[in-house]
Backbone as CSV, one residue per row, in Angstrom:
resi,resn,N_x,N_y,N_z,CA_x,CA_y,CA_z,C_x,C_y,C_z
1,UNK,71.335,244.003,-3.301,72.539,243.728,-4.080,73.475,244.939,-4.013
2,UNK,74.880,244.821,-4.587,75.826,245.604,-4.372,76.293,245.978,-5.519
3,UNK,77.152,247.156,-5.548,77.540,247.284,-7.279,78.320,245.554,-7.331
4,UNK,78.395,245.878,-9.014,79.041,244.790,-9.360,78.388,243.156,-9.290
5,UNK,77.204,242.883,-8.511,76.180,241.436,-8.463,75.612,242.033,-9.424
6,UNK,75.124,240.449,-9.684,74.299,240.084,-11.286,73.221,239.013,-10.359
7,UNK,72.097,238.883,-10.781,71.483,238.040,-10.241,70.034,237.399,-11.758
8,UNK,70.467,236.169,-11.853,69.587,235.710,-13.078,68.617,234.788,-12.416
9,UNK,67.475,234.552,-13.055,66.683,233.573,-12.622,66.041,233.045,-14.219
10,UNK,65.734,231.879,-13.635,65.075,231.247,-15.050,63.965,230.189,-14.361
11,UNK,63.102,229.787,-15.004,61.537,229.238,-14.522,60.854,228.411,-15.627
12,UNK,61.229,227.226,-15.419,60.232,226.827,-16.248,58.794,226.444,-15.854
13,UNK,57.699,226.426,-16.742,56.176,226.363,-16.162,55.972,224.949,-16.592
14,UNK,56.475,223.948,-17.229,56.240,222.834,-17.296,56.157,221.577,-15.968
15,UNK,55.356,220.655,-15.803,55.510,219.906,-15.007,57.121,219.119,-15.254
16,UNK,58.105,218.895,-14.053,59.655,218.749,-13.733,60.320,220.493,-13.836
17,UNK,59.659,221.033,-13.876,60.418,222.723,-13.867,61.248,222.282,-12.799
18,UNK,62.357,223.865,-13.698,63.609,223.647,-12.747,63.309,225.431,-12.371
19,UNK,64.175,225.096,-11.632,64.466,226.919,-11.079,65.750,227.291,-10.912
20,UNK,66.902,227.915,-11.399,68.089,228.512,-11.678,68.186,229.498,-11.092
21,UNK,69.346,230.125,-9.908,69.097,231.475,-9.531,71.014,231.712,-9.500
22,UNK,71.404,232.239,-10.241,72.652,232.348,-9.861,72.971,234.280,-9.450
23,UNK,73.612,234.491,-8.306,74.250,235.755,-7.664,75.551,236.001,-7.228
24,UNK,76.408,236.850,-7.783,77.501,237.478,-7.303,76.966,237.983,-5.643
25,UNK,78.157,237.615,-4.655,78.253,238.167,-3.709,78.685,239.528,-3.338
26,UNK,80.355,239.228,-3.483,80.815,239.937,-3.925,82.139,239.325,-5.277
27,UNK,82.675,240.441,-5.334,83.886,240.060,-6.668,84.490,238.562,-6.163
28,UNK,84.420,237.882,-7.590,84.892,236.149,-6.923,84.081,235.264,-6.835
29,UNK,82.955,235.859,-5.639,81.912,234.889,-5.504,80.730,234.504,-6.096
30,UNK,80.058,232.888,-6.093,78.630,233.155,-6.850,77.676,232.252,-6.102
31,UNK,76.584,232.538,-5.823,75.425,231.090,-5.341,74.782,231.106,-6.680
32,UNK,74.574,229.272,-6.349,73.906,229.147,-7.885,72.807,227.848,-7.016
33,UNK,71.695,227.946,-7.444,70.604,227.128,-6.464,69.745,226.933,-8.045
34,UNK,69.658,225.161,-7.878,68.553,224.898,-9.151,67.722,223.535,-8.108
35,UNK,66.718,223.750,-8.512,65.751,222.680,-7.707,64.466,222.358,-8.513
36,UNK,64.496,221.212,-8.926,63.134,220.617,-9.656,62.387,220.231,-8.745
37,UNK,60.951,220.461,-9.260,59.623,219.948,-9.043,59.225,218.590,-8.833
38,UNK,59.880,217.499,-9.482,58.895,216.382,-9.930,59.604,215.811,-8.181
39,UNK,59.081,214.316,-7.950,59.211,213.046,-6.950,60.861,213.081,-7.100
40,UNK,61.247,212.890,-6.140,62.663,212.549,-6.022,63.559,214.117,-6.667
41,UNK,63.008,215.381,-6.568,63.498,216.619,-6.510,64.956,216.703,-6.213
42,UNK,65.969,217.495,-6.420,67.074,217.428,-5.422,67.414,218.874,-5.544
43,UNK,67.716,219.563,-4.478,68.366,220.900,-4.468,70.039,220.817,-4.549
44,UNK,70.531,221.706,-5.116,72.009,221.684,-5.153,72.465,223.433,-4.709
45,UNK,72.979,223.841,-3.687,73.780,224.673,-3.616,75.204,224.909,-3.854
46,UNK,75.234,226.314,-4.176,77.299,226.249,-4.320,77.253,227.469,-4.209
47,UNK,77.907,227.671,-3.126,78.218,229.370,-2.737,79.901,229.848,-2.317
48,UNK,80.233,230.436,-2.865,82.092,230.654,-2.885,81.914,231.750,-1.656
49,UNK,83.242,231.181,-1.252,83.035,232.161,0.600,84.498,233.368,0.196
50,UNK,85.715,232.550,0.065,86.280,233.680,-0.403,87.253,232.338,-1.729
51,UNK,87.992,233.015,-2.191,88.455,232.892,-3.352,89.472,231.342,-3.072
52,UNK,88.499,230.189,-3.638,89.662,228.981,-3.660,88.541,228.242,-2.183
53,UNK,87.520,228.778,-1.670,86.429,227.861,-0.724,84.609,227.612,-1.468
54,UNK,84.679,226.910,-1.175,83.114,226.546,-1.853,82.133,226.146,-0.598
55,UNK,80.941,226.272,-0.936,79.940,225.668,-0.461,79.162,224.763,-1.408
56,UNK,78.341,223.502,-0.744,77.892,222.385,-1.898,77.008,222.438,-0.692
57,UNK,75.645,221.715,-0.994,74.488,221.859,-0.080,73.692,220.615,-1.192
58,UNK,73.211,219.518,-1.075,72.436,218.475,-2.012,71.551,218.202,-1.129
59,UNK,70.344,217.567,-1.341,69.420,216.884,-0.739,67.846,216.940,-1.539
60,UNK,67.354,215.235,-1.120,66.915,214.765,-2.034,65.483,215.168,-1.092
61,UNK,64.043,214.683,-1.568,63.538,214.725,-0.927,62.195,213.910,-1.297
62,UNK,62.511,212.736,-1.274,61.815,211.389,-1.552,62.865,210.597,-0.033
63,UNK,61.493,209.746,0.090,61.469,208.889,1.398,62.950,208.180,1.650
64,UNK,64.181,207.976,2.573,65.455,208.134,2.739,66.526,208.914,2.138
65,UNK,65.857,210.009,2.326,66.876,211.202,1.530,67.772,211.208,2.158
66,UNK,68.995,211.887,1.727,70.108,212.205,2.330,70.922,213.726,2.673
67,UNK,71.183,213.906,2.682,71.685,215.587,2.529,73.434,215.236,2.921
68,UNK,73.866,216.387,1.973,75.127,216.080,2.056,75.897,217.656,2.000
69,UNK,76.748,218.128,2.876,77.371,219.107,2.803,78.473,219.231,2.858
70,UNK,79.363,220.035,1.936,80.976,220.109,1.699,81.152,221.556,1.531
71,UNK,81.920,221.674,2.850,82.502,223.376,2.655,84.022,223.563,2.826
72,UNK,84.349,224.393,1.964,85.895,224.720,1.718,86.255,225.563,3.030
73,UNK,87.463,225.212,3.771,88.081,225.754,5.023,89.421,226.464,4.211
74,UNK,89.713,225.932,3.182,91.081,226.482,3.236,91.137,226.030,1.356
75,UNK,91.989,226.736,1.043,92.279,225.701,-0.407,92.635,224.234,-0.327
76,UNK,91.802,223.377,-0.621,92.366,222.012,-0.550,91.812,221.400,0.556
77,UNK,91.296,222.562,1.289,90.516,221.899,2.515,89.027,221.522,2.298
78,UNK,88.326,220.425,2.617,86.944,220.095,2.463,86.434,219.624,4.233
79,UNK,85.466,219.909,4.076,84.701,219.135,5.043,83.427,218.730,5.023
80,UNK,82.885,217.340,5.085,81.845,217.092,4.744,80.696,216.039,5.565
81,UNK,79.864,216.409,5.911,78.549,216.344,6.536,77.846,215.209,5.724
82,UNK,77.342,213.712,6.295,76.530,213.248,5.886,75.071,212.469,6.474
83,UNK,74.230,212.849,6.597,72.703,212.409,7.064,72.179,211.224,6.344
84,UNK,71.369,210.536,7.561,70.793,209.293,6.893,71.543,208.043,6.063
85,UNK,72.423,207.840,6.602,73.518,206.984,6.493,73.494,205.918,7.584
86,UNK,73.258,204.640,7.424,73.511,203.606,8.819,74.935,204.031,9.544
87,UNK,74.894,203.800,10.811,76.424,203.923,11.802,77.558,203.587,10.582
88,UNK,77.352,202.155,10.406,78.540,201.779,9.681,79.171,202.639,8.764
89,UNK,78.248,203.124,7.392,78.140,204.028,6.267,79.117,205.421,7.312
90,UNK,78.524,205.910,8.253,78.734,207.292,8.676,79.858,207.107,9.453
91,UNK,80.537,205.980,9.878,81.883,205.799,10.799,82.811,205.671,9.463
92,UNK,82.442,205.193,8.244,83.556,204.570,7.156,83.625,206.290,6.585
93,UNK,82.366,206.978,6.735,83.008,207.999,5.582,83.223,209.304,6.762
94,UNK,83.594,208.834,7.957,84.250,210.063,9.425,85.617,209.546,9.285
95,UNK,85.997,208.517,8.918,86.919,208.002,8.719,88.034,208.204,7.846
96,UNK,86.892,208.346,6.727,88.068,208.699,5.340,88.002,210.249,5.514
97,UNK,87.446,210.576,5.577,87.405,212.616,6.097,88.289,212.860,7.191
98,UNK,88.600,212.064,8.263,89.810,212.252,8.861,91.177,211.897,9.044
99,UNK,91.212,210.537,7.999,92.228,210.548,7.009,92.859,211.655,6.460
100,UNK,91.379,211.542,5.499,91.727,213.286,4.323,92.806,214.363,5.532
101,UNK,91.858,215.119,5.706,92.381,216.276,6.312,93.639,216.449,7.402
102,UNK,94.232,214.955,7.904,95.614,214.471,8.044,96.228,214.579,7.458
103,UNK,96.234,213.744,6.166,97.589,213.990,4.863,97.211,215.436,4.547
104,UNK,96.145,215.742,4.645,96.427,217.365,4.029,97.440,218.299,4.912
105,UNK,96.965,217.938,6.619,97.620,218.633,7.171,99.152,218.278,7.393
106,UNK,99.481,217.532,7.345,100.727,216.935,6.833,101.588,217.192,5.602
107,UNK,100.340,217.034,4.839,101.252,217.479,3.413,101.766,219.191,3.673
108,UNK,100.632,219.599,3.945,101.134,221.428,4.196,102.424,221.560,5.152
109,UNK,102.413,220.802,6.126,103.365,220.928,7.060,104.638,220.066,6.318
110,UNK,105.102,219.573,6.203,105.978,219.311,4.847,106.652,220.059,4.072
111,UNK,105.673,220.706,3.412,105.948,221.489,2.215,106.436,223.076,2.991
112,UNK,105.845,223.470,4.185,106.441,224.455,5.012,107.680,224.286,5.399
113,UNK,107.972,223.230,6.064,109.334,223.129,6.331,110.394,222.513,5.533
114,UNK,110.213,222.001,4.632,110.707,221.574,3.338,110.974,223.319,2.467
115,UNK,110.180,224.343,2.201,110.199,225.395,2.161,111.477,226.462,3.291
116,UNK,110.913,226.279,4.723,111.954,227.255,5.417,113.439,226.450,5.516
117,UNK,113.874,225.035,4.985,114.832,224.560,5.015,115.177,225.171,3.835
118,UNK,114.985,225.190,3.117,115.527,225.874,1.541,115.732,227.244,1.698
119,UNK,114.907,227.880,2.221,114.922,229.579,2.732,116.248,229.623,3.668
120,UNK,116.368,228.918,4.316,117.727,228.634,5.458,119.180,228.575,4.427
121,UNK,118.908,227.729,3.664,120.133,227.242,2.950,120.594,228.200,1.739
């Protein structure tokens, strides 16, 4: 660890214990990882890359699990990863994710030149 990280953990000894670990990276950032014990468990990650991006990390782990990942590229930017999904399921949601990140890139481009037209005038 570095000045300035904090790193907590918590444990429970009961059968369904969870496990809590949250850490500063650096200033801004935090991973926070909790994962139970019992059938049908699920891990959740979230780790901040720099200020306004995230990381999300899920997955189950009972028989057709899924795992699912969403990481921040930009403010407003997502991108997301999905496993164990039939074709159909995984073409409908490549679909709406490249939708998404169209109007996003659109909207930004917009608002840029909508911006240097005003800067002009």
């Amino acid at each position: 660890m570095t000045p300035g990280e904090t790193r907590a953990v918590t444990q429970g000894t009961t059968p369904g214990e969870t496990r809590a670990v949250t850490q500063g990276t650096t200033p801004g950032e935090t991973r926070v990882f909790t994962q139970g014990s019992t059938p049908g468990e699920t891990r959740a990650v979230t780790q901040g890359t720099t200020p306004g991006e995230t990381r999300a990390f899920t997955q189950g782990t009972t028989p057709g699990k899924t795992r699912a990942v969403t990481q921040g590229m930009a403010p407003g930017e997502t991108r997301a990863v999905t496993q164990g999904m039939t074709p159909g399921e995984r073409h409908e949601q490549l679909h709406r994710e490249l939708h998404q990140e169209r109007h996003e890139q659109l909207h930004r481009e917009w608002h840029r030149e909508r911006h240097e037209q005003l800067h002009r005038e």
